[in-house]
């Protein structure tokens, strides 16, 4: 019976789609240990991060009470649209072998749903808190790939956008202090 169970487990692991996220990236252990994500994981995480940044920031442009939050949100839409466009170009141009997800994952969708239910100062606080968290994650992802990624073009992409993401994190942290 144990042999059958092990065989089924092995088949399910081998049959997992190539674009699925590695265990190390999914559990966060790669981030903690500083291990560079696999190319497929980097593309998936960066694309989902951009989707969340763009959609939550578009929401903030209409729902935020604070003018500084609205201005920050406008900058996020502009900058993350550029990042997303460049990443899609690398993939569609064949320089990076990975798939761009069509939609956000459940976690990011849940965060967006929560934001949609808030208004005014409550919205501002949650949005800015989400931005700090999202940018900490993005900075870690881009730092790790820029140092140890296995695709030269994607490594250059991560290196190019890392300073911008670090700037976003600082801006979000400054806004968070004001809330």
Coordinates of N, CA and C in Angstrom, one line a residue, residues 28-135:
X28 N 7.7 30.7 1.0 CA 8.4 31.9 1.4 C 9.8 31.6 1.9
X29 N 10.2 30.3 1.9 CA 11.5 29.9 2.4 C 12.6 30.5 1.6
X30 N 12.4 30.6 0.3 CA 13.4 31.2 -0.6 C 13.7 32.6 -0.2
X31 N 12.7 33.4 0.1 CA 12.8 34.8 0.6 C 13.6 34.9 1.9
X32 N 13.3 34.0 2.8 CA 14.0 34.0 4.1 C 15.4 33.7 3.9
X33 N 15.7 32.7 3.1 CA 17.1 32.2 2.9 C 17.9 33.0 1.8
X34 N 17.2 33.9 1.1 CA 17.8 34.7 0.1 C 18.1 34.0 -1.2
X35 N 17.4 32.8 -1.4 CA 17.6 32.1 -2.7 C 16.8 32.7 -3.8
X36 N 17.5 32.8 -5.0 CA 16.9 33.4 -6.1 C 15.7 32.5 -6.6
X37 N 14.6 33.1 -7.0 CA 13.5 32.3 -7.5 C 13.8 31.7 -8.9
X38 N 13.1 30.6 -9.2 CA 13.2 30.1 -10.5 C 12.6 31.1 -11.5
X39 N 13.0 31.1 -12.7 CA 12.5 32.1 -13.7 C 11.0 32.1 -13.8
X40 N 10.4 30.9 -13.8 CA 8.9 30.8 -13.9 C 8.3 31.5 -12.7
X41 N 8.9 31.2 -11.5 CA 8.3 31.8 -10.3 C 8.5 33.3 -10.3
X42 N 9.6 33.8 -10.7 CA 9.9 35.3 -10.8 C 8.8 35.9 -11.7
X43 N 8.6 35.4 -12.8 CA 7.7 36.0 -13.8 C 6.3 36.0 -13.2
X44 N 5.9 34.8 -12.6 CA 4.5 34.7 -12.0 C 4.4 35.8 -10.9
X45 N 5.3 35.8 -10.0 CA 5.2 36.7 -8.8 C 5.2 38.2 -9.3
X46 N 6.1 38.5 -10.2 CA 6.2 39.9 -10.6 C 5.0 40.3 -11.4
X47 N 4.4 39.4 -12.2 CA 3.2 39.8 -13.0 C 2.0 40.0 -12.0
X48 N 1.9 39.1 -11.0 CA 0.8 39.2 -10.1 C 0.9 40.4 -9.2
X49 N 2.1 40.7 -8.8 CA 2.4 41.9 -8.1 C 2.0 43.2 -8.9
X50 N 2.4 43.2 -10.1 CA 2.0 44.3 -11.0 C 0.5 44.5 -11.1
X51 N -0.2 43.3 -11.3 CA -1.7 43.3 -11.4 C -2.3 44.0 -10.2
X52 N -1.8 43.5 -9.0 CA -2.3 44.0 -7.7 C -2.0 45.5 -7.6
X53 N -0.8 45.9 -7.9 CA -0.4 47.3 -7.7 C -1.3 48.2 -8.6
X54 N -1.5 47.8 -9.9 CA -2.3 48.6 -10.8 C -3.7 48.6 -10.4
X55 N -4.3 47.5 -10.1 CA -5.8 47.5 -9.8 C -6.1 48.2 -8.4
X56 N -5.2 47.9 -7.4 CA -5.5 48.6 -6.1 C -5.2 50.1 -6.2
X57 N -4.3 50.5 -7.0 CA -4.0 51.9 -7.2 C -5.0 52.6 -8.0
X58 N -5.6 51.9 -9.0 CA -6.7 52.5 -9.7 C -7.9 52.8 -8.8
X59 N -8.1 51.8 -7.9 CA -9.1 52.0 -6.9 C -8.8 53.2 -6.0
X60 N -7.6 53.3 -5.6 CA -7.2 54.4 -4.7 C -7.3 55.7 -5.4
X61 N -7.1 55.8 -6.7 CA -7.3 57.1 -7.3 C -8.7 57.6 -7.2
X62 N -9.7 56.7 -7.0 CA -11.1 57.2 -6.8 C -11.6 57.2 -5.4
X63 N -11.0 56.3 -4.6 CA -11.6 56.1 -3.2 C -10.7 56.8 -2.1
X64 N -9.5 57.1 -2.3 CA -8.7 57.6 -1.3 C -9.1 59.0 -0.9
X65 N -9.0 59.3 0.4 CA -9.4 60.6 1.0 C -8.2 61.5 0.9
X66 N -7.0 61.0 1.1 CA -5.8 61.8 1.2 C -5.2 62.1 -0.1
X67 N -4.9 63.4 -0.4 CA -4.3 63.8 -1.7 C -3.0 63.1 -1.9
X68 N -2.2 62.9 -0.9 CA -0.9 62.2 -1.0 C -1.0 60.8 -1.4
X69 N -2.0 60.1 -0.9 CA -2.3 58.7 -1.3 C -2.8 58.7 -2.7
X70 N -3.6 59.6 -3.2 CA -4.0 59.6 -4.6 C -2.8 59.8 -5.5
X71 N -1.9 60.7 -5.1 CA -0.8 61.0 -5.9 C 0.1 59.8 -6.0
X72 N 0.4 59.1 -4.9 CA 1.1 57.9 -4.8 C 0.5 56.8 -5.7
X73 N -0.8 56.7 -5.6 CA -1.5 55.7 -6.4 C -1.4 56.0 -7.9
X74 N -1.4 57.2 -8.3 CA -1.2 57.6 -9.7 C 0.2 57.1 -10.2
X75 N 1.2 57.4 -9.4 CA 2.5 57.0 -9.7 C 2.6 55.5 -9.8
X76 N 2.0 54.7 -8.9 CA 2.0 53.3 -9.0 C 1.4 52.7 -10.2
X77 N 0.3 53.3 -10.7 CA -0.3 52.9 -11.9 C 0.6 53.1 -13.1
X78 N 1.2 54.2 -13.2 CA 2.2 54.6 -14.3 C 3.4 53.6 -14.2
X79 N 4.0 53.5 -13.1 CA 5.3 52.7 -13.0 C 5.0 51.2 -13.2
X80 N 4.0 50.7 -12.5 CA 3.7 49.3 -12.6 C 3.2 48.8 -14.0
X81 N 2.5 49.8 -14.7 CA 2.1 49.5 -16.1 C 3.3 49.4 -16.9
X82 N 4.3 50.2 -16.7 CA 5.6 50.1 -17.5 C 6.3 48.8 -17.2
X83 N 6.4 48.4 -15.9 CA 7.0 47.2 -15.6 C 6.3 46.0 -16.2
X84 N 5.0 46.0 -16.1 CA 4.2 44.9 -16.7 C 4.4 44.8 -18.2
X85 N 4.4 46.0 -18.9 CA 4.6 46.0 -20.3 C 6.0 45.4 -20.7
X86 N 7.0 45.8 -20.0 CA 8.4 45.3 -20.2 C 8.5 43.8 -20.0
X87 N 7.9 43.3 -18.9 CA 7.9 41.9 -18.6 C 7.2 41.1 -19.7
X88 N 6.0 41.6 -20.1 CA 5.3 40.9 -21.2 C 6.1 40.9 -22.5
X89 N 6.8 41.9 -22.7 CA 7.6 42.0 -23.9 C 8.8 41.0 -23.9
X90 N 9.4 40.8 -22.7 CA 10.4 39.7 -22.6 C 9.9 38.3 -22.9
X91 N 8.7 38.1 -22.4 CA 8.1 36.8 -22.5 C 7.6 36.6 -24.0
X92 N 6.9 37.5 -24.5 CA 6.3 37.4 -25.9 C 7.4 37.4 -26.9
X93 N 8.5 38.1 -26.6 CA 9.7 38.1 -27.5 C 10.5 36.9 -27.5
X94 N 10.2 36.0 -26.6 CA 10.9 34.7 -26.5 C 12.2 34.8 -25.7
X95 N 12.5 35.9 -25.1 CA 13.7 36.0 -24.3 C 13.6 35.3 -23.0
X96 N 12.4 35.1 -22.5 CA 12.1 34.5 -21.2 C 11.1 33.4 -21.5
X97 N 11.4 32.2 -21.1 CA 10.5 31.0 -21.2 C 9.6 30.9 -20.0
X98 N 8.5 31.5 -20.0 CA 7.6 31.4 -18.8 C 6.2 31.9 -19.3
X99 N 5.2 31.7 -18.4 CA 3.9 32.1 -18.7 C 3.5 33.3 -17.8
X100 N 2.8 34.3 -18.4 CA 2.3 35.4 -17.5 C 0.9 34.9 -17.1
X101 N 0.6 35.0 -15.8 CA -0.7 34.6 -15.4 C -1.8 35.5 -15.9
X102 N -2.9 35.0 -16.2 CA -4.0 35.8 -16.7 C -4.7 36.6 -15.6
X103 N -4.6 36.2 -14.4 CA -5.3 36.9 -13.3 C -4.5 36.8 -12.0
X104 N -4.9 37.6 -11.0 CA -4.2 37.5 -9.7 C -4.5 36.2 -9.0
X105 N -3.6 35.9 -8.1 CA -3.9 34.7 -7.2 C -5.0 35.0 -6.2
X106 N -5.4 34.0 -5.5 CA -6.5 34.2 -4.5 C -6.1 35.2 -3.4
X107 N -4.9 35.1 -2.9 CA -4.5 36.0 -1.9 C -4.6 37.5 -2.3
X108 N -4.1 37.9 -3.4 CA -4.1 39.2 -3.9 C -5.6 39.7 -4.2
X109 N -6.3 38.7 -4.8 CA -7.7 39.0 -5.1 C -8.5 39.3 -3.8
X110 N -8.2 38.6 -2.8 CA -8.8 38.8 -1.5 C -8.5 40.2 -0.9
X111 N -7.2 40.6 -1.0 CA -6.8 41.9 -0.6 C -7.5 43.0 -1.3
X112 N -7.7 42.8 -2.7 CA -8.4 43.8 -3.5 C -9.9 43.9 -3.1
X113 N -10.5 42.7 -2.9 CA -11.9 42.7 -2.4 C -12.1 43.4 -1.1
X114 N -11.1 43.3 -0.2 CA -11.2 43.9 1.1 C -11.1 45.5 0.9
X115 N -10.2 45.9 0.0 CA -10.1 47.3 -0.3 C -11.3 47.9 -0.9
X116 N -12.0 47.2 -1.7 CA -13.2 47.7 -2.4 C -14.3 48.0 -1.4
X117 N -14.3 47.3 -0.3 CA -15.3 47.5 0.7 C -15.1 48.7 1.7
X118 N -13.9 49.3 1.6 CA -13.5 50.4 2.5 C -13.6 51.8 1.8
X119 N -13.7 52.8 2.6 CA -13.8 54.2 2.1 C -13.0 55.1 3.0
X120 N -12.7 56.3 2.4 CA -12.1 57.3 3.2 C -10.8 56.9 3.9
X121 N -10.7 57.4 5.1 CA -9.4 57.1 5.9 C -9.2 55.6 6.1
X122 N -10.3 54.9 6.3 CA -10.1 53.4 6.5 C -9.5 52.8 5.2
X123 N -9.9 53.3 4.0 CA -9.4 52.8 2.8 C -7.9 53.2 2.7
X124 N -7.6 54.5 3.0 CA -6.2 55.0 2.9 C -5.3 54.2 3.8
X125 N -5.7 53.9 5.0 CA -4.8 53.1 5.9 C -4.5 51.7 5.4
X126 N -5.6 51.1 4.9 CA -5.4 49.7 4.4 C -4.6 49.7 3.1
X127 N -4.9 50.6 2.2 CA -4.2 50.7 0.9 C -2.7 50.9 1.2
X128 N -2.4 51.8 2.0 CA -1.0 52.2 2.3 C -0.3 51.0 3.0
X129 N -1.0 50.3 3.9 CA -0.4 49.2 4.6 C -0.1 48.0 3.6
X130 N -1.1 47.8 2.7 CA -0.9 46.8 1.6 C 0.3 47.2 0.7
X131 N 0.4 48.5 0.4 CA 1.5 48.9 -0.4 C 2.9 48.6 0.2
X132 N 3.0 48.9 1.5 CA 4.2 48.6 2.2 C 4.6 47.1 2.1
X133 N 3.6 46.3 2.4 CA 3.8 44.9 2.4 C 4.1 44.4 1.0
X134 N 3.4 44.8 0.0 CA 3.6 44.4 -1.4 C 5.0 44.8 -1.9
X135 N 5.4 46.0 -1.5 CA 6.7 46.5 -2.0 C 7.8 45.8 -1.3

